[in-house]
């Protein structure tokens, strides 16, 4: 995978520079000659040739402030105009260009080439957001391209201070590679030797394949099919193109080609085998099984078919039952291996219209705390955990996968992209000129509003030595339908590219399922400003409604002021290990916490979390633990659990009270918030009970902590992970 940068700088003067929007639309006053353009371009290409091989290509991530819609027209529906008529800062709606590439490409954030029209006009073009599997990612010299509704702009300044003009193709569907046999090509652009025989194109494709130049191989096989007059010649070419597309991950095309290669002979097993593998690559396991079954009927002893068929059955079993060996999955993970070969289990949920807003996810059966709600393999998740590159990597992968596999468009493009400056076109995702219409600004909006931040595994992320900030970005289409609640009824965790959702309390069939979009802030106005800025909504969960609409403004301000005083005293630090805290500091914090408790109205917070109390209560647990004051450690650990919204039995903080800590997870009608701090509080309870010789209560507290850790990590794990 190419390395990605969120905001690539200019690669060199006049190439991939910062686009400057001029004040007015106009044709350029002066432009370089053909010779000057080619000479300058050749210098940059030569410099690139002398640079280290495999240098990373940056990604041009869209600026939503400069969004414009993709063209939905065919190159045959637009008015072809000469380059000389292009106006700066114009999108030339209804117009198009037919151009011959007259230079090798310079590969930066885009593929920059010099192009010429039928009248001898020349200009520069930069084509962005093409997959490496496409020849358009670096169009070879001599190819013919069509550009629909071209955007002509200023690409910074040349070395002499003059303006550098460029055709900028942001939307990948706005440019099309035109076959050499297409009559749309003007006669003057047909000059030069071209292969005409289908057999010659096929041989050229075979040569490119052997050289592992797979995009060129696909191009040559396509030309061979266009030139072929003998129908009997085509099946072998379809077979070759299908195999090449399969290597490139172009599963839709591989499936189509393989089925087109069938002749009715027993050798059709190859076609069904390739089609089955292509469907498997798209996670369409039922269809994959259908084709692999046909392949086995024609070739029942082939071990490769049998192996693929067994893999397919395993995925179907996971989809049907949700039966996963999570421990084995975790052990299989590594920084180089994050994409898991697993099916997605979603049968416990369904997507329906939500009374809250838009769509939502709803339970199809009663679920108890700890039950698996769903487990979903990522639709799209690059193996890029570098924070500065993760978002751009997901954007680039999304564009390129939709381009390569148009069948994904109906799942991804239905997600909410946020408010756009123009009305979305219903033709997005439909095929025009052989490729799906893709609007990169819509795709970036979808990424921004729907992606998840993903550690290698949530279990690793809970360890004290976990590397902070090392998270990828991914898109899970099913999970993206979940609406937010500050106190949700599910908790998500990750194992590589698998999202695991477990119920944190009882969920009835037909009930909407919620998750936290981000960790909640203590103050309702602060956290709702995050939701407004990030997703454009204000939370209407039980907690937010109670705090913002029921609780008095005086009490809200008092809680806010008291929290600020606690944070100032403690400097946002939690006692660790054997840290000894001065008694005066403990008394001050304890007093502030008691005052804050009084500012929480019992009639409002009787069954709700008290978030502004959590930080101070947690700190007091650590302070008394350091002093080995077991009684007060228990007292404040119980308060921590209550402040997270758990139903604590009367007298739970008493040393003589025997209760079942695990029962707090199964209380009806309580709105509890499950976090790693709850697990830690339960472990502190266990330590304190052990310190007092109350082994039974210590054991029960450990059992509860283990259950909480299951909810957080997604599967059963040893609590000692929290000490590593």
Short mmCIF file of N, CA, C and O in Angstrom, two decimals, residues 265-270 272 293-301 305:
data_model
loop_
_atom_site.label_atom_id
_atom_site.label_comp_id
_atom_site.label_asym_id
_atom_site.label_seq_id
_atom_site.Cartn_x
_atom_site.Cartn_y
_atom_site.Cartn_z
N UNK A 265 -18.24 -26.56 -21.94
CA UNK A 265 -17.40 -27.75 -21.80
C UNK A 265 -17.11 -28.01 -20.33
O UNK A 265 -17.37 -27.17 -19.46
N UNK A 266 -16.53 -29.17 -20.03
CA UNK A 266 -16.20 -29.51 -18.64
C UNK A 266 -15.13 -28.59 -18.08
O UNK A 266 -15.00 -28.46 -16.85
N UNK A 267 -14.37 -27.95 -18.97
CA UNK A 267 -13.34 -27.01 -18.51
C UNK A 267 -13.93 -25.74 -17.92
O UNK A 267 -13.20 -24.89 -17.40
N UNK A 268 -15.25 -25.63 -17.98
CA UNK A 268 -15.90 -24.47 -17.36
C UNK A 268 -15.72 -24.43 -15.84
O UNK A 268 -16.05 -23.44 -15.19
N UNK A 269 -15.18 -25.52 -15.27
CA UNK A 269 -14.92 -25.49 -13.82
C UNK A 269 -14.01 -24.33 -13.47
O UNK A 269 -14.12 -23.75 -12.38
N UNK A 270 -13.10 -23.99 -14.39
CA UNK A 270 -12.19 -22.87 -14.15
C UNK A 270 -12.97 -21.56 -14.02
O UNK A 270 -12.65 -20.72 -13.18
N UNK A 272 -16.15 -21.22 -13.08
CA UNK A 272 -16.91 -21.21 -11.82
C UNK A 272 -15.98 -21.05 -10.62
O UNK A 272 -16.34 -20.40 -9.63
N UNK A 293 -19.68 -24.84 -5.89
CA UNK A 293 -20.40 -26.11 -6.00
C UNK A 293 -20.44 -26.57 -7.46
O UNK A 293 -20.25 -27.76 -7.76
N UNK A 294 -20.68 -25.64 -8.37
CA UNK A 294 -20.69 -25.98 -9.79
C UNK A 294 -19.31 -26.40 -10.27
O UNK A 294 -19.18 -27.31 -11.10
N UNK A 295 -18.29 -25.73 -9.73
CA UNK A 295 -16.92 -26.11 -10.10
C UNK A 295 -16.62 -27.53 -9.62
O UNK A 295 -15.99 -28.32 -10.34
N UNK A 296 -17.08 -27.89 -8.43
CA UNK A 296 -16.86 -29.24 -7.89
C UNK A 296 -17.62 -30.29 -8.69
O UNK A 296 -17.15 -31.43 -8.85
N UNK A 297 -18.80 -29.94 -9.18
CA UNK A 297 -19.55 -30.89 -10.00
C UNK A 297 -18.77 -31.26 -11.26
O UNK A 297 -18.79 -32.42 -11.70
N UNK A 298 -18.07 -30.29 -11.82
CA UNK A 298 -17.32 -30.52 -13.06
C UNK A 298 -15.93 -31.08 -12.80
O UNK A 298 -15.33 -31.71 -13.67
N UNK A 299 -15.39 -30.85 -11.60
CA UNK A 299 -14.04 -31.31 -11.27
C UNK A 299 -14.02 -31.69 -9.79
O UNK A 299 -13.45 -30.99 -8.96
N UNK A 300 -14.63 -32.82 -9.42
CA UNK A 300 -14.85 -33.15 -8.01
C UNK A 300 -13.60 -33.50 -7.22
O UNK A 300 -13.65 -33.52 -5.98
N UNK A 301 -12.48 -33.76 -7.86
CA UNK A 301 -11.28 -34.17 -7.12
C UNK A 301 -10.25 -33.06 -6.99
O UNK A 301 -9.19 -33.27 -6.39
N UNK A 305 -10.27 -26.42 -5.39
CA UNK A 305 -11.70 -26.11 -5.29
C UNK A 305 -12.23 -26.55 -3.93
O UNK A 305 -12.99 -25.83 -3.28
#
